Amino acid sequence: MALRQVRLWSGLSYRQLSGKANAAGDVLPPSTLASVLNRTALPKEEFVVALVRACGFGPETVAAWVLARKRLAMGEPVPEEEPATVEVRPVADVQAAPERVTAESSALTGRWPVVLALLGVIAVIAAASLILALGRDAAERVKP
């Protein structure tokens, strides 16, 4: 799942993500994080919003993830080029000192193209898998 990759990229533990989510007004217990990220089912929209926000992404990126989730839920493929059209910038760490945020932000800028490419590939693979699974289910229902 692509959200697992986002969590790994953030470098934050489940407990740290939970703390950041709480600071942003979201509820994201560490046990829920572990449970949902280890499932193959599509997570709830609220979970996607809270996780992407807790990983340090801004409103534009959160909106892109929500749109991708909605498309997957409706069985639509998520275009491979779509993530590249979204400008991805981490938002300021709620609990960090301003100097630390600036240093972290500048150190992370070299990762973005790789992260976006990886997320695009993962999203396409997930969408293709979902489409194939739905197609197999439909074919099995049609058999007499």
mmCIF file of C-alpha atoms in Angstrom:
data_model
loop_
_atom_site.group_PDB
_atom_site.id
_atom_site.type_symbol
_atom_site.label_atom_id
_atom_site.label_comp_id
_atom_site.label_asym_id
_atom_site.label_seq_id
_atom_site.Cartn_x
_atom_site.Cartn_y
_atom_site.Cartn_z
ATOM 1 C CA MET A 1 0.000 0.000 0.000
ATOM 2 C CA ALA A 2 1.266 3.438 -0.929
ATOM 3 C CA LEU A 3 0.369 4.895 2.481
ATOM 4 C CA ARG A 4 2.844 2.489 4.082
ATOM 5 C CA GLN A 5 5.545 4.018 1.893
ATOM 6 C CA VAL A 6 4.521 7.522 2.964
ATOM 7 C CA ARG A 7 4.799 6.482 6.609
ATOM 8 C CA LEU A 8 8.203 4.901 6.015
ATOM 9 C CA TRP A 9 9.392 7.953 4.117
ATOM 10 C CA SER A 10 8.371 10.200 7.008
ATOM 11 C CA GLY A 11 10.751 8.285 9.271
ATOM 12 C CA LEU A 12 8.293 8.644 12.137
ATOM 13 C CA SER A 13 7.178 5.893 14.481
ATOM 14 C CA TYR A 14 3.494 5.097 14.976
ATOM 15 C CA ARG A 15 3.644 6.860 18.339
ATOM 16 C CA GLN A 16 5.249 9.972 16.806
ATOM 17 C CA LEU A 17 2.650 10.066 14.029
ATOM 18 C CA SER A 18 -0.092 9.732 16.620
ATOM 19 C CA GLY A 19 1.337 12.705 18.520
ATOM 20 C CA LYS A 20 1.542 14.830 15.371
ATOM 21 C CA ALA A 21 -2.023 13.884 14.436
ATOM 22 C CA ASN A 22 -3.257 14.833 17.913
ATOM 23 C CA ALA A 23 -1.429 18.170 17.662
ATOM 24 C CA ALA A 24 -3.227 18.809 14.349
ATOM 25 C CA GLY A 25 -6.614 17.946 15.873
ATOM 26 C CA ASP A 26 -6.875 14.440 14.389
ATOM 27 C CA VAL A 27 -7.239 11.155 16.243
ATOM 28 C CA LEU A 28 -4.804 8.488 15.068
ATOM 29 C CA PRO A 29 -3.901 5.942 17.776
ATOM 30 C CA PRO A 30 -0.678 3.963 17.180
ATOM 31 C CA SER A 31 -2.625 0.683 17.238
ATOM 32 C CA THR A 32 -4.949 1.943 14.500
ATOM 33 C CA LEU A 33 -1.989 3.056 12.407
ATOM 34 C CA ALA A 34 -0.351 -0.355 12.660
ATOM 35 C CA SER A 35 -3.593 -2.188 11.954
ATOM 36 C CA VAL A 36 -4.721 -0.142 8.952
ATOM 37 C CA LEU A 37 -1.277 0.087 7.333
ATOM 38 C CA ASN A 38 -0.887 -3.692 7.487
ATOM 39 C CA ARG A 39 -4.221 -4.374 5.756
ATOM 40 C CA THR A 40 -4.847 -4.592 2.040
ATOM 41 C CA ALA A 41 -8.308 -2.996 2.310
ATOM 42 C CA LEU A 42 -8.865 0.622 1.347
ATOM 43 C CA PRO A 43 -8.645 2.807 4.484
ATOM 44 C CA LYS A 44 -11.309 5.344 5.440
ATOM 45 C CA GLU A 45 -10.953 8.855 4.089
ATOM 46 C CA GLU A 46 -10.492 10.294 7.599
ATOM 47 C CA PHE A 47 -7.533 7.963 8.157
ATOM 48 C CA VAL A 48 -5.902 9.030 4.872
ATOM 49 C CA VAL A 49 -6.318 12.712 5.757
ATOM 50 C CA ALA A 50 -4.935 12.292 9.270
ATOM 51 C CA LEU A 51 -1.970 10.164 8.186
ATOM 52 C CA VAL A 52 -0.891 12.331 5.253
ATOM 53 C CA ARG A 53 -1.212 15.454 7.415
ATOM 54 C CA ALA A 54 0.719 13.851 10.299
ATOM 55 C CA CYS A 55 3.521 12.908 7.866
ATOM 56 C CA GLY A 56 4.013 16.619 7.267
ATOM 57 C CA PHE A 57 2.187 17.262 3.998
ATOM 58 C CA GLY A 58 0.105 20.326 3.239
ATOM 59 C CA PRO A 59 -3.508 20.733 2.088
ATOM 60 C CA GLU A 60 -2.771 20.261 -1.643
ATOM 61 C CA THR A 61 -1.126 16.890 -1.066
ATOM 62 C CA VAL A 62 -3.829 15.793 1.360
ATOM 63 C CA ALA A 63 -6.442 16.666 -1.286
ATOM 64 C CA ALA A 64 -4.549 14.651 -3.924
ATOM 65 C CA TRP A 65 -4.467 11.604 -1.639
ATOM 66 C CA VAL A 66 -8.178 11.938 -0.867
ATOM 67 C CA LEU A 67 -8.966 12.160 -4.592
ATOM 68 C CA ALA A 68 -6.850 9.067 -5.315
ATOM 69 C CA ARG A 69 -8.625 7.196 -2.501
ATOM 70 C CA LYS A 70 -12.052 8.197 -3.846
ATOM 71 C CA ARG A 71 -11.115 7.009 -7.322
ATOM 72 C CA LEU A 72 -9.926 3.673 -5.985
ATOM 73 C CA ALA A 73 -13.127 3.320 -3.953
ATOM 74 C CA MET A 74 -15.170 3.895 -7.112
ATOM 75 C CA GLY A 75 -13.055 1.438 -9.113
ATOM 76 C CA GLU A 76 -11.507 4.118 -11.310
ATOM 77 C CA PRO A 77 -7.826 3.880 -12.187
ATOM 78 C CA VAL A 78 -5.643 6.610 -10.732
ATOM 79 C CA PRO A 79 -3.633 8.182 -13.575
ATOM 80 C CA GLU A 80 0.097 7.648 -13.209
ATOM 81 C CA GLU A 81 0.966 11.251 -13.994
ATOM 82 C CA GLU A 82 -1.456 12.745 -11.447
ATOM 83 C CA PRO A 83 0.876 12.766 -8.392
ATOM 84 C CA ALA A 84 3.482 14.685 -10.388
ATOM 85 C CA THR A 85 1.024 17.554 -10.955
ATOM 86 C CA VAL A 86 0.731 18.226 -7.229
ATOM 87 C CA GLU A 87 3.346 20.397 -5.611
ATOM 88 C CA VAL A 88 4.444 18.497 -2.515
ATOM 89 C CA ARG A 89 5.851 20.503 0.358
ATOM 90 C CA PRO A 90 6.073 19.473 3.997
ATOM 91 C CA VAL A 91 4.276 21.779 6.384
ATOM 92 C CA ALA A 92 5.968 23.105 9.480
ATOM 93 C CA ASP A 93 6.369 20.615 12.294
ATOM 94 C CA VAL A 94 3.888 21.694 14.962
ATOM 95 C CA GLN A 95 6.209 20.789 17.830
ATOM 96 C CA ALA A 96 9.578 21.669 16.269
ATOM 97 C CA ALA A 97 11.638 24.794 16.706
ATOM 98 C CA PRO A 98 11.638 27.006 13.552
ATOM 99 C CA GLU A 99 15.379 26.441 12.967
ATOM 100 C CA ARG A 100 14.894 22.669 13.022
ATOM 101 C CA VAL A 101 11.989 22.789 10.568
ATOM 102 C CA THR A 102 14.031 24.824 8.094
ATOM 103 C CA ALA A 103 16.973 22.424 8.319
ATOM 104 C CA GLU A 104 14.718 19.363 7.903
ATOM 105 C CA SER A 105 12.811 20.899 5.005
ATOM 106 C CA SER A 106 15.952 21.748 3.064
ATOM 107 C CA ALA A 107 17.420 18.287 3.698
ATOM 108 C CA LEU A 108 14.288 16.577 2.347
ATOM 109 C CA THR A 109 13.899 18.454 -0.941
ATOM 110 C CA GLY A 110 16.140 16.011 -2.842
ATOM 111 C CA ARG A 111 13.826 13.086 -1.991
ATOM 112 C CA TRP A 112 10.643 14.487 -3.536
ATOM 113 C CA PRO A 113 11.112 13.401 -7.169
ATOM 114 C CA VAL A 114 11.943 9.851 -6.069
ATOM 115 C CA VAL A 115 9.064 9.744 -3.583
ATOM 116 C CA LEU A 116 6.586 11.038 -6.166
ATOM 117 C CA ALA A 117 7.752 8.538 -8.768
ATOM 118 C CA LEU A 118 7.522 5.681 -6.261
ATOM 119 C CA LEU A 119 4.063 6.757 -5.109
ATOM 120 C CA GLY A 120 2.878 7.015 -8.710
ATOM 121 C CA VAL A 121 4.072 3.502 -9.504
ATOM 122 C CA ILE A 122 2.540 2.112 -6.305
ATOM 123 C CA ALA A 123 -0.783 3.847 -7.019
ATOM 124 C CA VAL A 124 -0.902 2.419 -10.548
ATOM 125 C CA ILE A 125 -0.095 -1.081 -9.282
ATOM 126 C CA ALA A 126 -2.741 -0.822 -6.554
ATOM 127 C CA ALA A 127 -5.356 0.419 -9.030
ATOM 128 C CA ALA A 128 -4.520 -2.330 -11.524
ATOM 129 C CA SER A 129 -4.732 -4.974 -8.799
ATOM 130 C CA LEU A 130 -8.100 -3.656 -7.673
ATOM 131 C CA ILE A 131 -9.435 -3.621 -11.239
ATOM 132 C CA LEU A 132 -8.227 -7.178 -11.854
ATOM 133 C CA ALA A 133 -9.757 -8.390 -8.597
ATOM 134 C CA LEU A 134 -13.086 -6.738 -9.387
ATOM 135 C CA GLY A 135 -13.001 -8.208 -12.890
ATOM 136 C CA ARG A 136 -12.412 -11.702 -11.524
ATOM 137 C CA ASP A 137 -15.292 -11.303 -9.070
ATOM 138 C CA ALA A 138 -17.621 -10.169 -11.854
ATOM 139 C CA ALA A 139 -16.553 -13.066 -14.111
ATOM 140 C CA GLU A 140 -17.225 -15.588 -11.334
ATOM 141 C CA ARG A 141 -20.730 -14.204 -10.801
ATOM 142 C CA VAL A 142 -21.566 -14.545 -14.524
ATOM 143 C CA LYS A 143 -20.645 -18.276 -14.689
ATOM 144 C CA PRO A 144 -23.752 -20.516 -14.669
#
